[in-house]
PDB file of C-alpha atoms in Angstrom:
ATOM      1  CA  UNK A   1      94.823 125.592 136.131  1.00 93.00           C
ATOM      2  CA  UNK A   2      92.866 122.397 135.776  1.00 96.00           C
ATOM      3  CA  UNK A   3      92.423 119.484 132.987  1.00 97.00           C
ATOM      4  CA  UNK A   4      88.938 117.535 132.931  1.00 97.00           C
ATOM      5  CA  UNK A   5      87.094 115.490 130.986  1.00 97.00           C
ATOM      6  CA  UNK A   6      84.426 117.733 129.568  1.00 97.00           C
ATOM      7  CA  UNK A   7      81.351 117.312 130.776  1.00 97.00           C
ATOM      8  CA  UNK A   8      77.770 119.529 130.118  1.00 96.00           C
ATOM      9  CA  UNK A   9      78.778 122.151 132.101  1.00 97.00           C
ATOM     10  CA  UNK A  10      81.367 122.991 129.966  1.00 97.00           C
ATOM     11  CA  UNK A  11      79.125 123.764 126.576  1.00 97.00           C
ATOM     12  CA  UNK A  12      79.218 127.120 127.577  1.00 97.00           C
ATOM     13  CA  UNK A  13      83.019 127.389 125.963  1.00 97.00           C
ATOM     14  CA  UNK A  14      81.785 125.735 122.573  1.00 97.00           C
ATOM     15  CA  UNK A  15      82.082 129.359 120.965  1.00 96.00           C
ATOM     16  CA  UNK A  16      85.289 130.205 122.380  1.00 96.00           C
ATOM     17  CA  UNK A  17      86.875 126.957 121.213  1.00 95.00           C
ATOM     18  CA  UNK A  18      86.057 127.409 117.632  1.00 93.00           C
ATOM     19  CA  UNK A  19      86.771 130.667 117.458  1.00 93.00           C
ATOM     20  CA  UNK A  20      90.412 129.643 118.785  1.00 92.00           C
ATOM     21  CA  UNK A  21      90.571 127.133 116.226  1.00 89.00           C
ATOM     22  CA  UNK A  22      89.538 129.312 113.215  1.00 87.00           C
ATOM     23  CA  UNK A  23      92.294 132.004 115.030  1.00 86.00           C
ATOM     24  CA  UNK A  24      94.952 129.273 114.376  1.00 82.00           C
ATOM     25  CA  UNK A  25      93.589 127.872 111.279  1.00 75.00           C
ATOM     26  CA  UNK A  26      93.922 131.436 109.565  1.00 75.00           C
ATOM     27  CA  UNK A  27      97.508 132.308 111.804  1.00 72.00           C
ATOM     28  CA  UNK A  28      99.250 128.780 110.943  1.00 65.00           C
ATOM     29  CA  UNK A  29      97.508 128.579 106.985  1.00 59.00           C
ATOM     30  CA  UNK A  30      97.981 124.471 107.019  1.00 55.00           C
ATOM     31  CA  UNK A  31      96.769 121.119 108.558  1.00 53.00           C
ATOM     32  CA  UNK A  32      94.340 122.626 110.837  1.00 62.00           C
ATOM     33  CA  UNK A  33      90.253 121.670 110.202  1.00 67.00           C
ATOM     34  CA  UNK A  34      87.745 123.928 111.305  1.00 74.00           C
ATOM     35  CA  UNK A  35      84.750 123.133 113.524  1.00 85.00           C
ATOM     36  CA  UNK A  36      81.283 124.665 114.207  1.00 90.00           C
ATOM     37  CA  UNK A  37      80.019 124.888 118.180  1.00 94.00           C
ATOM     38  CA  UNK A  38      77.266 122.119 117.619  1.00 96.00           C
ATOM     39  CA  UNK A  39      80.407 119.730 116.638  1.00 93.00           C
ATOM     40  CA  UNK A  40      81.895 120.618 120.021  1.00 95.00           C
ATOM     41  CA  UNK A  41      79.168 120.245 122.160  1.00 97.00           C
ATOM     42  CA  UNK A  42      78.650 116.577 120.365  1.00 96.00           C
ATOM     43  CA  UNK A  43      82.173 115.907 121.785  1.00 96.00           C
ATOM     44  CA  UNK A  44      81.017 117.397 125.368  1.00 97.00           C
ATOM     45  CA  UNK A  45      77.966 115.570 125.825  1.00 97.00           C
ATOM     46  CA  UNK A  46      79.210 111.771 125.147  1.00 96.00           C
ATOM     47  CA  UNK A  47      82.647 112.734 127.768  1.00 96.00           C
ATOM     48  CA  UNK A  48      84.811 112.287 124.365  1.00 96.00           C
ATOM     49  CA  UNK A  49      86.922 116.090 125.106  1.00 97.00           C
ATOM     50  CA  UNK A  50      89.311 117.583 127.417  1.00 98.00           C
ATOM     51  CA  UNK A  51      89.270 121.052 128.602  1.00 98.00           C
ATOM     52  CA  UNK A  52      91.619 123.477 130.910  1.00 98.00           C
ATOM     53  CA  UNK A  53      90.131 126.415 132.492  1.00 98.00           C
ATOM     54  CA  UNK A  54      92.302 128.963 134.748  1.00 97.00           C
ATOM     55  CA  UNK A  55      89.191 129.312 137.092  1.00 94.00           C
ATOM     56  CA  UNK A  56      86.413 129.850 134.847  1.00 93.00           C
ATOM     57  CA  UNK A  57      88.720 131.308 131.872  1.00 97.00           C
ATOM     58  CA  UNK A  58      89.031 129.104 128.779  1.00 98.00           C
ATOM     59  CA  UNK A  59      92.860 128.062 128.175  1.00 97.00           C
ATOM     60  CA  UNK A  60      93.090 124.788 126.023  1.00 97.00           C
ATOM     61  CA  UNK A  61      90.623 121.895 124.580  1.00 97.00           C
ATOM     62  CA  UNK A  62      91.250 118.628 122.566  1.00 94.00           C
ATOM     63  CA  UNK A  63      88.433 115.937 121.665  1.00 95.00           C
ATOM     64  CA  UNK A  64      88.273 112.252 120.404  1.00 95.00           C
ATOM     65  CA  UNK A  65      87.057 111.063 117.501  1.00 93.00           C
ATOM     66  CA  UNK A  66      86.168 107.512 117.042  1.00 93.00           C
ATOM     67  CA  UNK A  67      86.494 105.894 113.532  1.00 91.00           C
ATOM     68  CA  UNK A  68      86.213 102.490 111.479  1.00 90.00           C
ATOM     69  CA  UNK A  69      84.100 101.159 114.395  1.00 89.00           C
ATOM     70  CA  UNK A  70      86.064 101.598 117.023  1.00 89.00           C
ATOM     71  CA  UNK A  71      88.965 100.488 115.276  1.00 93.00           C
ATOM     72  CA  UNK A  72      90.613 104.139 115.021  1.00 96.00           C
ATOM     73  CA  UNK A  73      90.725 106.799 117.301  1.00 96.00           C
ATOM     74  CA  UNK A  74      91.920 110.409 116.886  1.00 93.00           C
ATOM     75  CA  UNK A  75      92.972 112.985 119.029  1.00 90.00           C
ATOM     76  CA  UNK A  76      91.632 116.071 117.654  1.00 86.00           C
ATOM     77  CA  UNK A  77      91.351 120.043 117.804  1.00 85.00           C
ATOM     78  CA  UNK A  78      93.902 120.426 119.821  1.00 89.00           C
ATOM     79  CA  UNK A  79      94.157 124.025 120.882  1.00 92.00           C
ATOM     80  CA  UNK A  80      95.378 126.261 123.311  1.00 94.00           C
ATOM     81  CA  UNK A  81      94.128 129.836 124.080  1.00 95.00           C
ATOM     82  CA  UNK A  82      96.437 132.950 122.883  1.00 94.00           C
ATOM     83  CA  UNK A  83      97.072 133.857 126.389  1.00 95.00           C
ATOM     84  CA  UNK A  84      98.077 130.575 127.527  1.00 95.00           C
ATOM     85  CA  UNK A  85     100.615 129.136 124.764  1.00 92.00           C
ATOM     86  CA  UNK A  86     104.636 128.365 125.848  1.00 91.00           C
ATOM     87  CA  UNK A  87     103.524 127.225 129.162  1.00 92.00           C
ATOM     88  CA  UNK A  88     103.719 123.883 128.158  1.00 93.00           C
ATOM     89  CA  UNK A  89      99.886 123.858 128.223  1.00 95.00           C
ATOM     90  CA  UNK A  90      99.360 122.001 125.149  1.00 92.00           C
ATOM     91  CA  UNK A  91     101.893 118.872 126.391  1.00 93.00           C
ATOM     92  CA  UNK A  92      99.654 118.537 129.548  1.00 96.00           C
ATOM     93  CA  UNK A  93      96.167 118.751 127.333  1.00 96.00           C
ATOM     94  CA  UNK A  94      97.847 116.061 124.863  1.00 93.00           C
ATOM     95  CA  UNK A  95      98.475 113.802 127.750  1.00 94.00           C
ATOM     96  CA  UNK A  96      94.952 114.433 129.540  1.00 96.00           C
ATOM     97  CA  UNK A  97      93.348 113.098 126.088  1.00 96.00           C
ATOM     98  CA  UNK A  98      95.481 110.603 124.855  1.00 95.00           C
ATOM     99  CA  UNK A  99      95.445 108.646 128.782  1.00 95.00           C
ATOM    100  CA  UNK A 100      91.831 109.055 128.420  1.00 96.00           C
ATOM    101  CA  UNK A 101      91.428 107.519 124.980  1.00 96.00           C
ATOM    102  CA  UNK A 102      93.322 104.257 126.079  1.00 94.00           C
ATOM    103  CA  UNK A 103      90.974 104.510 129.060  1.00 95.00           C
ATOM    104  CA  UNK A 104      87.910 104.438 126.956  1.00 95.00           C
ATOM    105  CA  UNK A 105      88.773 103.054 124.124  1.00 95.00           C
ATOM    106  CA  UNK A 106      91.745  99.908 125.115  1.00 93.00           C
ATOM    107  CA  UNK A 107      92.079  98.353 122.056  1.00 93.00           C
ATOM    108  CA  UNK A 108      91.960 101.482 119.323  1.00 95.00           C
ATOM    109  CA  UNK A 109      94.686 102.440 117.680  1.00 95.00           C
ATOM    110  CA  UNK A 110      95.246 106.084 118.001  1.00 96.00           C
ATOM    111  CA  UNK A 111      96.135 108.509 115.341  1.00 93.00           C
ATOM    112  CA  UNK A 112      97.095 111.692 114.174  1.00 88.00           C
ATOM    113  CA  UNK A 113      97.371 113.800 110.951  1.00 87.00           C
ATOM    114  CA  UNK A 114      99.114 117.143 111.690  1.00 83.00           C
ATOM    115  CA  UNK A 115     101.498 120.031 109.787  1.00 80.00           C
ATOM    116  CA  UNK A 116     102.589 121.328 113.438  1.00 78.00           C
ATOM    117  CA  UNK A 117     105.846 120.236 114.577  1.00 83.00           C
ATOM    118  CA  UNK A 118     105.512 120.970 117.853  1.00 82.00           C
ATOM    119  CA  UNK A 119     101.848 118.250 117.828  1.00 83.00           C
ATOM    120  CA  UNK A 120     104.698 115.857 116.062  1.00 88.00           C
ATOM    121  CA  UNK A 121     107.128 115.736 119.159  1.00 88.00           C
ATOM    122  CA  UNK A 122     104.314 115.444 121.563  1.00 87.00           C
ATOM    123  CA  UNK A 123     102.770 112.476 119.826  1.00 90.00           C
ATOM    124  CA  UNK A 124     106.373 111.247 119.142  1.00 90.00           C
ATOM    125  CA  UNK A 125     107.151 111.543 123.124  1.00 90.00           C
ATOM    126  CA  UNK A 126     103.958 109.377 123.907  1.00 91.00           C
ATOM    127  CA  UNK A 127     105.039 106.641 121.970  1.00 91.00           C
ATOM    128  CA  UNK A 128     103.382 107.936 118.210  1.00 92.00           C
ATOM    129  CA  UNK A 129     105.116 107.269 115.196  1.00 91.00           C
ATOM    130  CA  UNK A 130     105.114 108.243 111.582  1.00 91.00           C
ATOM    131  CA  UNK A 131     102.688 105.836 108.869  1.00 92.00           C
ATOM    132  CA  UNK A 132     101.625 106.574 105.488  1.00 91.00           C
ATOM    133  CA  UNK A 133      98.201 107.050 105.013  1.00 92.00           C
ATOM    134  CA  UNK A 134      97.054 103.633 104.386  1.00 91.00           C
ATOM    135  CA  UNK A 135      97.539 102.598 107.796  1.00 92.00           C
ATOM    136  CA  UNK A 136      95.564 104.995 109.221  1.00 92.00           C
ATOM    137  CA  UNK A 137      91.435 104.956 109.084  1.00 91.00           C
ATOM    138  CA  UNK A 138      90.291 104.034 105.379  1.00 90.00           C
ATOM    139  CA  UNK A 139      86.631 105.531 107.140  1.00 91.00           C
ATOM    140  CA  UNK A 140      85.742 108.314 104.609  1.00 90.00           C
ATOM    141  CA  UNK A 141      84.024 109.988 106.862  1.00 87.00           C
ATOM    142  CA  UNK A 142      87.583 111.116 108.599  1.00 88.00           C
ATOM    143  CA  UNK A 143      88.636 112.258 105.404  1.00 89.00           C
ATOM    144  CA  UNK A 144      86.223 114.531 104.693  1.00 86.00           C
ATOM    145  CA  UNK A 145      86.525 116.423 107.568  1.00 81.00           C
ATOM    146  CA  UNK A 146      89.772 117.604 105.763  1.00 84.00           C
ATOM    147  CA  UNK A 147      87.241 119.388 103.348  1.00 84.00           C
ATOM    148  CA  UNK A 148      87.741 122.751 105.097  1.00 77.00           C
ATOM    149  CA  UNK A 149      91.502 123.028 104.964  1.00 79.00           C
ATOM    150  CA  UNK A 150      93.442 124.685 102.493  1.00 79.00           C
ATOM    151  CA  UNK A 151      95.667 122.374 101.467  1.00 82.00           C
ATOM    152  CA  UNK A 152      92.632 119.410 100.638  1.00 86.00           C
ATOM    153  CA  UNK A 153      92.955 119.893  96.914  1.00 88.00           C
ATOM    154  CA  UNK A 154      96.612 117.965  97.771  1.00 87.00           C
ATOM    155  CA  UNK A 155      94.685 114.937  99.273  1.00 88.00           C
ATOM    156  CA  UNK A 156      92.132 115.016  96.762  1.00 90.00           C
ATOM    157  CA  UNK A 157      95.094 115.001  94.017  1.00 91.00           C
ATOM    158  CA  UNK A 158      97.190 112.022  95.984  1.00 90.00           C
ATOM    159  CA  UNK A 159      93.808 109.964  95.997  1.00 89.00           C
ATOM    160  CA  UNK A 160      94.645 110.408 100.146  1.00 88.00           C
ATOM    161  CA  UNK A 161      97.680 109.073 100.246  1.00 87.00           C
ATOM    162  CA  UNK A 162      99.449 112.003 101.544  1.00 85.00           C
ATOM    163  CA  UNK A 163      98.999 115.381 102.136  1.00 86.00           C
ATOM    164  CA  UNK A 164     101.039 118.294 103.611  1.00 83.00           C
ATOM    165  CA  UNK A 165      99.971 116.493 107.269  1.00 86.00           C
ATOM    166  CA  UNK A 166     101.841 113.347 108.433  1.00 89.00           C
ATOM    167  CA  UNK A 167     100.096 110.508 109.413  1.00 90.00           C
ATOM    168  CA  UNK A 168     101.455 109.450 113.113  1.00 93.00           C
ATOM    169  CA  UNK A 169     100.226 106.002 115.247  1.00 94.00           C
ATOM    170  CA  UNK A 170     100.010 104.691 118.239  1.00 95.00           C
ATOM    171  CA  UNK A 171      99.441 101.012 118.157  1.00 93.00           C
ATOM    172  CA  UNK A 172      98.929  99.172 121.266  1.00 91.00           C
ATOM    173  CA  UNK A 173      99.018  95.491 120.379  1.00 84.00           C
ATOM    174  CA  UNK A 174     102.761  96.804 118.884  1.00 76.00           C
ATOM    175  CA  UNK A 175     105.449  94.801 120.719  1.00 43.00           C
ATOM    176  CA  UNK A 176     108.319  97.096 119.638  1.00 46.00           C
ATOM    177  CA  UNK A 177     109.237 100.047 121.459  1.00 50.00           C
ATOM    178  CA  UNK A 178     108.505 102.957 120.125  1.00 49.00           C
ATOM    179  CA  UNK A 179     111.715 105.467 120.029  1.00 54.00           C
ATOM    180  CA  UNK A 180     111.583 109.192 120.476  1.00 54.00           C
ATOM    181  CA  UNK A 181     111.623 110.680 117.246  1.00 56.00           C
ATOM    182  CA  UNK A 182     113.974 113.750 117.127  1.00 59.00           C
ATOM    183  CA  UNK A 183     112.402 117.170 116.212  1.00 57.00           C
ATOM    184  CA  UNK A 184     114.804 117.517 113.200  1.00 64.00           C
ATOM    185  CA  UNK A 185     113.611 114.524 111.779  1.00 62.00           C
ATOM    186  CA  UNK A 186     109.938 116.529 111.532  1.00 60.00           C
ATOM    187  CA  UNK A 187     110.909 119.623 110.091  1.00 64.00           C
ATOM    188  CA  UNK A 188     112.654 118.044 107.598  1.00 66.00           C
ATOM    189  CA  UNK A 189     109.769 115.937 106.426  1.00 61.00           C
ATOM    190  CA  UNK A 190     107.576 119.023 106.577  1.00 60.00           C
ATOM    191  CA  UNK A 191     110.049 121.108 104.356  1.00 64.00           C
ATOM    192  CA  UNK A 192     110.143 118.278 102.284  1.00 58.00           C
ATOM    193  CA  UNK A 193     106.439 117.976 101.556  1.00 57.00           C
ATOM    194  CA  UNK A 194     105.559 121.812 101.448  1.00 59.00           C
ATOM    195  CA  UNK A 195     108.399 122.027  98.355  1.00 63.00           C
ATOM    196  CA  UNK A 196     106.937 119.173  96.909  1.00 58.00           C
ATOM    197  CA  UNK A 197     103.535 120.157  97.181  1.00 58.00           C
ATOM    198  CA  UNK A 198     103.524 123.842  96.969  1.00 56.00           C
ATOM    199  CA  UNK A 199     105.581 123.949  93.832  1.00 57.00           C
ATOM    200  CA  UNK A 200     103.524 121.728  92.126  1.00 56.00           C
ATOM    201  CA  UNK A 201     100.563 124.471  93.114  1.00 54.00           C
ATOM    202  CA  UNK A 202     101.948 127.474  91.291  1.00 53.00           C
ATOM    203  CA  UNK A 203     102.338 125.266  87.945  1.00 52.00           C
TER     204      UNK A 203
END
């Protein structure tokens, strides 16, 4: 198994990743955007995405996205093949992007909207953690991209200040230390927003 930066070589996989991340968008039903292959291959071609191949065989892919000029930068589409998930996989792919991010882009602060809990403690365990939307990206441009999940009538209806997602940072001009979040702490605050949210849905 190996984790690069994505380079042109790897376009051949664009299909494969966004069929993965429909696959999980449909299996998980929350927080997860969908892309089309050209928005990959975008990624690819500036060296702003990871991927891990077992040989040639697609296992796991993540990209950066760049936002308020510079300012912001997200780690997105993180996904890991069917065949290849609790192998701790995802953990190494996380790493691979977020040590290249702070390689390319030094002075960004990097964020993270997510539902998954297990995306939580992995941001959480590199030094992530939780903000309200207003300290994230005001760059509308992000936002929209939320257009093709199922839950963006919520962030239409909070005038995006929250959603079912939690907003996580990593700031590095931030002299205090970051603490390890437990996981507890994140499925609470997800059971507390899907109750809030989803009840309000079947009024």
């Amino acid at each position: 198994m190996k984790i690069v930066i994505a380079d042109k070589s790897h376009i051949v996989y664009a299909n494969i990743i966004c069929d993965t991340i429909a696959l999980a968008a449909q299996v998980r039903g929350t927080g997860i955007a969908k892309r089309k292959p050209e928005y990959i291959i975008s990624k690819i071609e500036i060296g702003n995405a990871v991927i891990a191949l077992d040989n040639n065989k697609f296992a796991g892919f993540c990209y950066i996205e760049t936002w308020s000029h510079g300012k912001f930068v997200a780690n997105s589409g993180l996904i890991v093949h069917p065949d290849y998930r609790g192998k701790g996989l995802a953990k190494k792919i996380k790493k691979k992007i977020f040590e290249h991010s702070r390689t390319k882009f030094p002075k960004a602060k990097v964020f993270s909207i997510t539902t998954g809990l297990a995306v939580m403690k992995l941001n959480s365990d590199l030094g992530y953690k939780p903000v309200t939307f207003s300290e994230l990206t005001d760059d509308q441009s992000f936002w929209n991209g939320c257009q093709t999940c199922k839950n963006y009538d919520v962030l239409q209806r909070t005038k995006q200040s929250m959603c079912l997602c939690t907003g996580m940072l990593y700031d590095p001009k931030s002299n205090v230390e970051n603490k390890v979040i437990k996981s507890g702490v994140f499925k609470r605050l997800k059971s507390i927003k899907q109750t809030r949210f989803l009840k309000k849905n079947k009024k």
